[in-house]
């Protein structure tokens, strides 16, 4: 199949519903399904000598676990979880199949389906550039075309930037709501309204042992913000009010979000 000629009528889709029922049909009919809530289309295997690492990531966005089949997929899940514009995601959400130009049946299971705050869908495949063979590239091209046909976006992503990923992993350790202390959070928003050093600002609020976890939680939620690509988080990292908030408000109008 020529990717430039793909239509939603050419693609068959198979998925497992939240109730565990396997469904199948044309993409043109099934695309409205809430794929961010479906079960994985296939199992995550574990066996002796396995070359990849499978597991389950505890997502703050989803309030539950999302599966992954490699450390690279786990990192991508964490980045999606960190994105305030993501409202839901599912791993191995469905299997696509189509007939190739030589008459063979081709199958492909994308790694993730993502729902964004504006209601749009995003299909994600995780594969480093150096591991893309010609057959893989052809599958990604058809998958991207199929997504365009139904109004979804498609991304093929590789290895994230090392400093960014190290910082997000650190903040991810404070993603759980149990870390949040509203009175401390509100004070941190006041302290960093005009920006300032991470540790100095925390000490203005109180004991760093009690304050820093709340600060990291607010950074995870984007209530506060830092440049995560400039360097590893440190005492001198400059902290400011976040530009993206829950509810789509700006930093000034939504400073009260920290007290929730």
PDB file of C-alpha atoms in Angstrom:
ATOM      1  CA  UNK A   1       0.000   0.000   0.000  1.00  0.00           C
ATOM      2  CA  UNK A   2       1.235   3.464  -0.940  1.00  0.00           C
ATOM      3  CA  UNK A   3       1.088   5.621   2.190  1.00  0.00           C
ATOM      4  CA  UNK A   4      -0.043   8.570   0.065  1.00  0.00           C
ATOM      5  CA  UNK A   5      -3.174   6.664  -0.938  1.00  0.00           C
ATOM      6  CA  UNK A   6      -4.219   5.280   2.464  1.00  0.00           C
ATOM      7  CA  UNK A   7      -7.808   5.824   3.585  1.00  0.00           C
ATOM      8  CA  UNK A   8      -9.590   4.795   6.776  1.00  0.00           C
ATOM      9  CA  UNK A   9     -11.484   2.215   4.709  1.00  0.00           C
ATOM     10  CA  UNK A  10      -8.231   0.407   3.915  1.00  0.00           C
ATOM     11  CA  UNK A  11      -7.244  -0.203   7.543  1.00  0.00           C
ATOM     12  CA  UNK A  12      -8.647  -2.877   9.825  1.00  0.00           C
ATOM     13  CA  UNK A  13      -8.411  -2.244  13.556  1.00  0.00           C
ATOM     14  CA  UNK A  14      -8.574  -4.756  16.415  1.00  0.00           C
ATOM     15  CA  UNK A  15      -8.683  -3.890  20.115  1.00  0.00           C
ATOM     16  CA  UNK A  16      -9.711  -5.219  23.530  1.00  0.00           C
ATOM     17  CA  UNK A  17     -12.458  -3.257  25.282  1.00  0.00           C
ATOM     18  CA  UNK A  18     -12.300  -2.266  28.972  1.00  0.00           C
ATOM     19  CA  UNK A  19     -14.623  -5.217  29.615  1.00  0.00           C
ATOM     20  CA  UNK A  20     -12.122  -7.604  27.995  1.00  0.00           C
ATOM     21  CA  UNK A  21     -14.053  -8.161  24.757  1.00  0.00           C
ATOM     22  CA  UNK A  22     -12.012  -8.281  21.553  1.00  0.00           C
ATOM     23  CA  UNK A  23     -13.503  -6.048  18.865  1.00  0.00           C
ATOM     24  CA  UNK A  24     -12.625  -5.762  15.186  1.00  0.00           C
ATOM     25  CA  UNK A  25     -13.658  -3.541  12.311  1.00  0.00           C
ATOM     26  CA  UNK A  26     -12.593  -0.861   9.873  1.00  0.00           C
ATOM     27  CA  UNK A  27     -10.761   2.178  11.218  1.00  0.00           C
ATOM     28  CA  UNK A  28     -13.366   4.354   9.529  1.00  0.00           C
ATOM     29  CA  UNK A  29     -16.000   2.904  11.879  1.00  0.00           C
ATOM     30  CA  UNK A  30     -14.032   2.382  15.099  1.00  0.00           C
ATOM     31  CA  UNK A  31     -11.960   5.563  15.341  1.00  0.00           C
ATOM     32  CA  UNK A  32     -14.399   7.266  17.820  1.00  0.00           C
ATOM     33  CA  UNK A  33     -13.694   4.577  20.469  1.00  0.00           C
ATOM     34  CA  UNK A  34     -12.068   5.989  23.624  1.00  0.00           C
ATOM     35  CA  UNK A  35      -8.818   4.136  23.065  1.00  0.00           C
ATOM     36  CA  UNK A  36      -7.185   5.793  26.077  1.00  0.00           C
ATOM     37  CA  UNK A  37      -9.368   3.475  28.199  1.00  0.00           C
ATOM     38  CA  UNK A  38      -8.929   0.125  26.415  1.00  0.00           C
ATOM     39  CA  UNK A  39      -6.918  -2.868  27.587  1.00  0.00           C
ATOM     40  CA  UNK A  40      -3.557  -3.690  25.972  1.00  0.00           C
ATOM     41  CA  UNK A  41      -4.074  -5.481  22.670  1.00  0.00           C
ATOM     42  CA  UNK A  42      -1.361  -7.993  23.612  1.00  0.00           C
ATOM     43  CA  UNK A  43       0.311  -9.223  26.783  1.00  0.00           C
ATOM     44  CA  UNK A  44       3.619  -7.957  28.130  1.00  0.00           C
ATOM     45  CA  UNK A  45       5.801 -11.093  28.207  1.00  0.00           C
ATOM     46  CA  UNK A  46       8.407 -11.936  30.833  1.00  0.00           C
ATOM     47  CA  UNK A  47      10.818 -14.847  30.404  1.00  0.00           C
ATOM     48  CA  UNK A  48      14.371 -15.900  31.197  1.00  0.00           C
ATOM     49  CA  UNK A  49      16.927 -14.303  28.882  1.00  0.00           C
ATOM     50  CA  UNK A  50      14.506 -11.630  27.702  1.00  0.00           C
ATOM     51  CA  UNK A  51      16.312  -8.788  25.926  1.00  0.00           C
ATOM     52  CA  UNK A  52      13.827  -6.048  26.766  1.00  0.00           C
ATOM     53  CA  UNK A  53      12.304  -4.951  30.063  1.00  0.00           C
ATOM     54  CA  UNK A  54       8.533  -4.942  30.441  1.00  0.00           C
ATOM     55  CA  UNK A  55       6.632  -3.439  33.325  1.00  0.00           C
ATOM     56  CA  UNK A  56       3.858  -1.172  34.533  1.00  0.00           C
ATOM     57  CA  UNK A  57       4.191   2.556  35.092  1.00  0.00           C
ATOM     58  CA  UNK A  58       2.012   4.208  37.748  1.00  0.00           C
ATOM     59  CA  UNK A  59       0.530   7.185  35.908  1.00  0.00           C
ATOM     60  CA  UNK A  60      -0.571  10.297  37.816  1.00  0.00           C
ATOM     61  CA  UNK A  61      -2.618  11.347  34.786  1.00  0.00           C
ATOM     62  CA  UNK A  62      -4.525   8.071  34.522  1.00  0.00           C
ATOM     63  CA  UNK A  63      -4.671   7.246  38.217  1.00  0.00           C
ATOM     64  CA  UNK A  64      -3.589   3.696  37.377  1.00  0.00           C
ATOM     65  CA  UNK A  65      -0.914   1.621  35.651  1.00  0.00           C
ATOM     66  CA  UNK A  66       0.120   1.756  32.001  1.00  0.00           C
ATOM     67  CA  UNK A  67       2.284  -0.997  30.522  1.00  0.00           C
ATOM     68  CA  UNK A  68       5.577  -0.655  28.690  1.00  0.00           C
ATOM     69  CA  UNK A  69       7.878  -3.041  26.791  1.00  0.00           C
ATOM     70  CA  UNK A  70      11.238  -1.282  27.223  1.00  0.00           C
ATOM     71  CA  UNK A  71      12.981   1.321  29.335  1.00  0.00           C
ATOM     72  CA  UNK A  72      12.647   3.702  26.394  1.00  0.00           C
ATOM     73  CA  UNK A  73       8.884   3.230  26.387  1.00  0.00           C
ATOM     74  CA  UNK A  74       8.835   3.744  30.163  1.00  0.00           C
ATOM     75  CA  UNK A  75      10.648   7.060  29.743  1.00  0.00           C
ATOM     76  CA  UNK A  76       8.208   8.140  27.050  1.00  0.00           C
ATOM     77  CA  UNK A  77       5.283   7.272  29.323  1.00  0.00           C
ATOM     78  CA  UNK A  78       6.796   9.439  32.040  1.00  0.00           C
ATOM     79  CA  UNK A  79       7.155  12.360  29.612  1.00  0.00           C
ATOM     80  CA  UNK A  80       3.528  11.944  28.549  1.00  0.00           C
ATOM     81  CA  UNK A  81       2.475  11.778  32.186  1.00  0.00           C
ATOM     82  CA  UNK A  82       4.403  15.018  32.789  1.00  0.00           C
ATOM     83  CA  UNK A  83       2.616  16.790  29.911  1.00  0.00           C
ATOM     84  CA  UNK A  84      -0.268  18.866  31.362  1.00  0.00           C
ATOM     85  CA  UNK A  85      -2.124  18.718  28.043  1.00  0.00           C
ATOM     86  CA  UNK A  86      -2.399  14.909  28.203  1.00  0.00           C
ATOM     87  CA  UNK A  87      -5.562  13.613  29.873  1.00  0.00           C
ATOM     88  CA  UNK A  88      -5.307   9.870  29.196  1.00  0.00           C
ATOM     89  CA  UNK A  89      -3.133   7.192  27.612  1.00  0.00           C
ATOM     90  CA  UNK A  90      -3.096   3.477  26.929  1.00  0.00           C
ATOM     91  CA  UNK A  91      -0.323   1.126  25.831  1.00  0.00           C
ATOM     92  CA  UNK A  92      -0.583  -1.327  22.924  1.00  0.00           C
ATOM     93  CA  UNK A  93      -4.067   0.133  22.329  1.00  0.00           C
ATOM     94  CA  UNK A  94      -4.934  -1.632  19.069  1.00  0.00           C
ATOM     95  CA  UNK A  95      -3.562  -3.583  16.138  1.00  0.00           C
ATOM     96  CA  UNK A  96      -3.785  -2.148  12.646  1.00  0.00           C
ATOM     97  CA  UNK A  97      -3.647  -4.336   9.554  1.00  0.00           C
ATOM     98  CA  UNK A  98      -3.718  -3.713   5.818  1.00  0.00           C
ATOM     99  CA  UNK A  99      -2.824  -5.331   2.493  1.00  0.00           C
ATOM    100  CA  UNK A 100       0.567  -4.392   1.057  1.00  0.00           C
ATOM    101  CA  UNK A 101       1.284  -3.744  -2.601  1.00  0.00           C
ATOM    102  CA  UNK A 102       2.489  -7.352  -3.023  1.00  0.00           C
ATOM    103  CA  UNK A 103      -0.767  -8.735  -1.578  1.00  0.00           C
ATOM    104  CA  UNK A 104       0.585  -9.668   1.855  1.00  0.00           C
ATOM    105  CA  UNK A 105      -1.236  -8.800   5.068  1.00  0.00           C
ATOM    106  CA  UNK A 106       0.764  -6.359   7.209  1.00  0.00           C
ATOM    107  CA  UNK A 107       0.112  -5.854  10.927  1.00  0.00           C
ATOM    108  CA  UNK A 108       1.298  -3.175  13.303  1.00  0.00           C
ATOM    109  CA  UNK A 109       0.539  -2.418  16.964  1.00  0.00           C
ATOM    110  CA  UNK A 110       1.433   1.159  17.955  1.00  0.00           C
ATOM    111  CA  UNK A 111       2.969   1.643  21.381  1.00  0.00           C
ATOM    112  CA  UNK A 112       0.580   4.244  22.821  1.00  0.00           C
ATOM    113  CA  UNK A 113      -2.666   6.057  22.251  1.00  0.00           C
ATOM    114  CA  UNK A 114      -2.876   9.468  23.936  1.00  0.00           C
ATOM    115  CA  UNK A 115      -5.881  11.700  24.547  1.00  0.00           C
ATOM    116  CA  UNK A 116      -5.211  15.427  24.803  1.00  0.00           C
ATOM    117  CA  UNK A 117      -7.131  18.061  26.738  1.00  0.00           C
ATOM    118  CA  UNK A 118      -8.680  19.426  23.544  1.00  0.00           C
ATOM    119  CA  UNK A 119     -10.109  15.988  22.744  1.00  0.00           C
ATOM    120  CA  UNK A 120      -7.703  15.145  19.929  1.00  0.00           C
ATOM    121  CA  UNK A 121      -5.950  11.785  19.685  1.00  0.00           C
ATOM    122  CA  UNK A 122      -2.246  11.063  19.333  1.00  0.00           C
ATOM    123  CA  UNK A 123      -0.738   7.725  18.294  1.00  0.00           C
ATOM    124  CA  UNK A 124       2.870   7.169  19.387  1.00  0.00           C
ATOM    125  CA  UNK A 125       5.493   4.677  18.240  1.00  0.00           C
ATOM    126  CA  UNK A 126       8.756   4.515  20.205  1.00  0.00           C
ATOM    127  CA  UNK A 127      11.794   3.500  18.163  1.00  0.00           C
ATOM    128  CA  UNK A 128      15.313   5.014  18.015  1.00  0.00           C
ATOM    129  CA  UNK A 129      16.459   6.178  14.582  1.00  0.00           C
ATOM    130  CA  UNK A 130      19.210   3.563  14.408  1.00  0.00           C
ATOM    131  CA  UNK A 131      16.721   0.721  14.905  1.00  0.00           C
ATOM    132  CA  UNK A 132      14.353   1.554  12.052  1.00  0.00           C
ATOM    133  CA  UNK A 133      14.543  -0.968   9.243  1.00  0.00           C
ATOM    134  CA  UNK A 134      12.867  -0.395   5.833  1.00  0.00           C
ATOM    135  CA  UNK A 135       9.863  -2.527   6.818  1.00  0.00           C
ATOM    136  CA  UNK A 136       9.498  -0.517  10.026  1.00  0.00           C
ATOM    137  CA  UNK A 137       9.642   2.767   8.124  1.00  0.00           C
ATOM    138  CA  UNK A 138       6.919   1.530   5.761  1.00  0.00           C
ATOM    139  CA  UNK A 139       4.679   0.549   8.693  1.00  0.00           C
ATOM    140  CA  UNK A 140       5.187   3.917  10.370  1.00  0.00           C
ATOM    141  CA  UNK A 141       4.369   5.726   7.115  1.00  0.00           C
ATOM    142  CA  UNK A 142       1.093   3.838   6.624  1.00  0.00           C
ATOM    143  CA  UNK A 143       0.198   4.252  10.307  1.00  0.00           C
ATOM    144  CA  UNK A 144       0.814   8.009  10.063  1.00  0.00           C
ATOM    145  CA  UNK A 145      -1.378   8.221   6.967  1.00  0.00           C
ATOM    146  CA  UNK A 146      -4.131   6.199   8.627  1.00  0.00           C
ATOM    147  CA  UNK A 147      -4.038   8.541  11.615  1.00  0.00           C
ATOM    148  CA  UNK A 148      -4.325  11.592   9.389  1.00  0.00           C
ATOM    149  CA  UNK A 149      -7.334  10.034   7.687  1.00  0.00           C
ATOM    150  CA  UNK A 150      -9.316  10.074  10.959  1.00  0.00           C
ATOM    151  CA  UNK A 151      -7.946  13.316  12.421  1.00  0.00           C
ATOM    152  CA  UNK A 152      -5.397  11.817  14.802  1.00  0.00           C
ATOM    153  CA  UNK A 153      -1.797  12.944  15.088  1.00  0.00           C
ATOM    154  CA  UNK A 154       1.090  10.494  14.840  1.00  0.00           C
ATOM    155  CA  UNK A 155       4.592  10.650  16.313  1.00  0.00           C
ATOM    156  CA  UNK A 156       7.506   8.294  15.995  1.00  0.00           C
ATOM    157  CA  UNK A 157       9.834   9.190  18.846  1.00  0.00           C
ATOM    158  CA  UNK A 158      13.268   7.986  19.866  1.00  0.00           C
ATOM    159  CA  UNK A 159      15.602   8.544  22.800  1.00  0.00           C
ATOM    160  CA  UNK A 160      14.778  11.699  24.818  1.00  0.00           C
ATOM    161  CA  UNK A 161      17.444  14.260  25.672  1.00  0.00           C
ATOM    162  CA  UNK A 162      19.445  12.936  28.634  1.00  0.00           C
ATOM    163  CA  UNK A 163      19.323  15.977  30.968  1.00  0.00           C
ATOM    164  CA  UNK A 164      15.603  16.521  30.396  1.00  0.00           C
ATOM    165  CA  UNK A 165      14.864  12.869  31.077  1.00  0.00           C
ATOM    166  CA  UNK A 166      16.995  12.769  34.225  1.00  0.00           C
ATOM    167  CA  UNK A 167      15.137  15.773  35.630  1.00  0.00           C
ATOM    168  CA  UNK A 168      11.702  14.402  34.737  1.00  0.00           C
ATOM    169  CA  UNK A 169      12.576  11.065  36.358  1.00  0.00           C
ATOM    170  CA  UNK A 170      13.500  12.933  39.542  1.00  0.00           C
ATOM    171  CA  UNK A 171      10.292  14.962  39.563  1.00  0.00           C
ATOM    172  CA  UNK A 172       8.333  11.801  38.768  1.00  0.00           C
ATOM    173  CA  UNK A 173       9.241  10.516  42.193  1.00  0.00           C
ATOM    174  CA  UNK A 174       7.037  13.276  43.624  1.00  0.00           C
ATOM    175  CA  UNK A 175       4.085  12.948  41.241  1.00  0.00           C
ATOM    176  CA  UNK A 176       1.695  11.280  43.684  1.00  0.00           C
ATOM    177  CA  UNK A 177      -0.977  13.598  45.208  1.00  0.00           C
ATOM    178  CA  UNK A 178      -0.063  12.406  48.703  1.00  0.00           C
ATOM    179  CA  UNK A 179       3.020  14.640  48.497  1.00  0.00           C
ATOM    180  CA  UNK A 180       0.850  17.753  48.194  1.00  0.00           C
ATOM    181  CA  UNK A 181       0.415  20.042  51.219  1.00  0.00           C
ATOM    182  CA  UNK A 182      -1.880  22.942  50.266  1.00  0.00           C
ATOM    183  CA  UNK A 183      -0.616  25.448  52.824  1.00  0.00           C
ATOM    184  CA  UNK A 184       3.028  24.841  51.857  1.00  0.00           C
ATOM    185  CA  UNK A 185       2.172  24.914  48.150  1.00  0.00           C
ATOM    186  CA  UNK A 186       0.399  28.264  48.447  1.00  0.00           C
ATOM    187  CA  UNK A 187       3.403  29.754  50.228  1.00  0.00           C
ATOM    188  CA  UNK A 188       5.804  28.421  47.572  1.00  0.00           C
ATOM    189  CA  UNK A 189       3.756  30.105  44.839  1.00  0.00           C
ATOM    190  CA  UNK A 190       4.064  33.392  46.731  1.00  0.00           C
ATOM    191  CA  UNK A 191       7.811  33.005  47.232  1.00  0.00           C
ATOM    192  CA  UNK A 192       8.521  32.184  43.585  1.00  0.00           C
ATOM    193  CA  UNK A 193       6.148  34.762  42.103  1.00  0.00           C
ATOM    194  CA  UNK A 194       9.172  36.821  41.037  1.00  0.00           C
ATOM    195  CA  UNK A 195      11.482  33.835  40.539  1.00  0.00           C
ATOM    196  CA  UNK A 196      14.434  32.702  42.591  1.00  0.00           C
ATOM    197  CA  UNK A 197      16.853  29.935  43.487  1.00  0.00           C
ATOM    198  CA  UNK A 198      15.315  26.550  44.294  1.00  0.00           C
ATOM    199  CA  UNK A 199      16.856  25.938  47.720  1.00  0.00           C
ATOM    200  CA  UNK A 200      16.816  29.552  48.878  1.00  0.00           C
ATOM    201  CA  UNK A 201      13.115  29.795  48.078  1.00  0.00           C
ATOM    202  CA  UNK A 202      12.324  26.531  49.815  1.00  0.00           C
ATOM    203  CA  UNK A 203      14.132  27.682  52.972  1.00  0.00           C
ATOM    204  CA  UNK A 204      12.043  30.858  53.015  1.00  0.00           C
ATOM    205  CA  UNK A 205       8.968  28.643  53.367  1.00  0.00           C
ATOM    206  CA  UNK A 206      10.270  26.304  56.055  1.00  0.00           C
ATOM    207  CA  UNK A 207      12.309  23.180  56.805  1.00  0.00           C
ATOM    208  CA  UNK A 208      13.700  21.923  53.510  1.00  0.00           C
ATOM    209  CA  UNK A 209      12.886  18.310  54.413  1.00  0.00           C
ATOM    210  CA  UNK A 210       9.198  19.219  54.588  1.00  0.00           C
ATOM    211  CA  UNK A 211       9.151  21.815  51.809  1.00  0.00           C
ATOM    212  CA  UNK A 212      11.234  20.307  48.996  1.00  0.00           C
ATOM    213  CA  UNK A 213       8.868  17.365  48.276  1.00  0.00           C
ATOM    214  CA  UNK A 214       5.999  19.845  47.840  1.00  0.00           C
ATOM    215  CA  UNK A 215       8.179  22.025  45.620  1.00  0.00           C
ATOM    216  CA  UNK A 216       9.073  19.063  43.404  1.00  0.00           C
ATOM    217  CA  UNK A 217       5.394  18.092  43.248  1.00  0.00           C
ATOM    218  CA  UNK A 218       4.489  21.597  42.054  1.00  0.00           C
ATOM    219  CA  UNK A 219       7.231  21.378  39.434  1.00  0.00           C
ATOM    220  CA  UNK A 220       5.768  18.066  38.285  1.00  0.00           C
ATOM    221  CA  UNK A 221       2.318  19.633  38.021  1.00  0.00           C
ATOM    222  CA  UNK A 222       3.786  22.685  36.193  1.00  0.00           C
ATOM    223  CA  UNK A 223       2.372  25.003  38.862  1.00  0.00           C
ATOM    224  CA  UNK A 224       6.025  26.065  39.181  1.00  0.00           C
ATOM    225  CA  UNK A 225       8.545  25.783  36.374  1.00  0.00           C
ATOM    226  CA  UNK A 226      12.271  25.486  35.691  1.00  0.00           C
ATOM    227  CA  UNK A 227      14.388  25.008  32.584  1.00  0.00           C
ATOM    228  CA  UNK A 228      14.658  21.218  32.612  1.00  0.00           C
ATOM    229  CA  UNK A 229      17.111  21.113  29.696  1.00  0.00           C
ATOM    230  CA  UNK A 230      19.642  23.664  30.951  1.00  0.00           C
ATOM    231  CA  UNK A 231      21.178  21.334  33.530  1.00  0.00           C
ATOM    232  CA  UNK A 232      20.408  18.908  36.315  1.00  0.00           C
ATOM    233  CA  UNK A 233      18.228  20.251  39.112  1.00  0.00           C
ATOM    234  CA  UNK A 234      20.322  21.823  41.862  1.00  0.00           C
ATOM    235  CA  UNK A 235      20.119  24.228  44.779  1.00  0.00           C
ATOM    236  CA  UNK A 236      20.738  27.160  42.406  1.00  0.00           C
ATOM    237  CA  UNK A 237      18.192  26.172  39.738  1.00  0.00           C
ATOM    238  CA  UNK A 238      15.965  29.175  38.994  1.00  0.00           C
ATOM    239  CA  UNK A 239      12.285  28.558  39.745  1.00  0.00           C
ATOM    240  CA  UNK A 240       9.391  30.660  38.448  1.00  0.00           C
ATOM    241  CA  UNK A 241       5.623  30.442  38.168  1.00  0.00           C
ATOM    242  CA  UNK A 242       4.483  27.941  35.553  1.00  0.00           C
ATOM    243  CA  UNK A 243       2.942  29.094  32.281  1.00  0.00           C
ATOM    244  CA  UNK A 244       0.644  26.100  31.914  1.00  0.00           C
ATOM    245  CA  UNK A 245      -1.915  25.274  34.568  1.00  0.00           C
ATOM    246  CA  UNK A 246      -4.813  22.967  35.210  1.00  0.00           C
ATOM    247  CA  UNK A 247      -7.927  24.355  33.554  1.00  0.00           C
ATOM    248  CA  UNK A 248      -5.913  26.165  30.866  1.00  0.00           C
ATOM    249  CA  UNK A 249      -5.416  29.344  32.928  1.00  0.00           C
ATOM    250  CA  UNK A 250      -2.291  31.475  32.935  1.00  0.00           C
ATOM    251  CA  UNK A 251       0.151  31.598  35.855  1.00  0.00           C
ATOM    252  CA  UNK A 252      -1.245  34.696  37.543  1.00  0.00           C
ATOM    253  CA  UNK A 253      -4.939  33.827  37.203  1.00  0.00           C
ATOM    254  CA  UNK A 254      -4.414  30.284  38.449  1.00  0.00           C
ATOM    255  CA  UNK A 255      -1.968  30.762  41.327  1.00  0.00           C
ATOM    256  CA  UNK A 256      -4.761  29.506  43.602  1.00  0.00           C
ATOM    257  CA  UNK A 257      -4.371  26.088  41.923  1.00  0.00           C
ATOM    258  CA  UNK A 258      -1.455  25.416  44.262  1.00  0.00           C
ATOM    259  CA  UNK A 259      -3.777  25.371  47.261  1.00  0.00           C
ATOM    260  CA  UNK A 260      -6.008  22.621  45.868  1.00  0.00           C
TER     261      UNK A 260
END
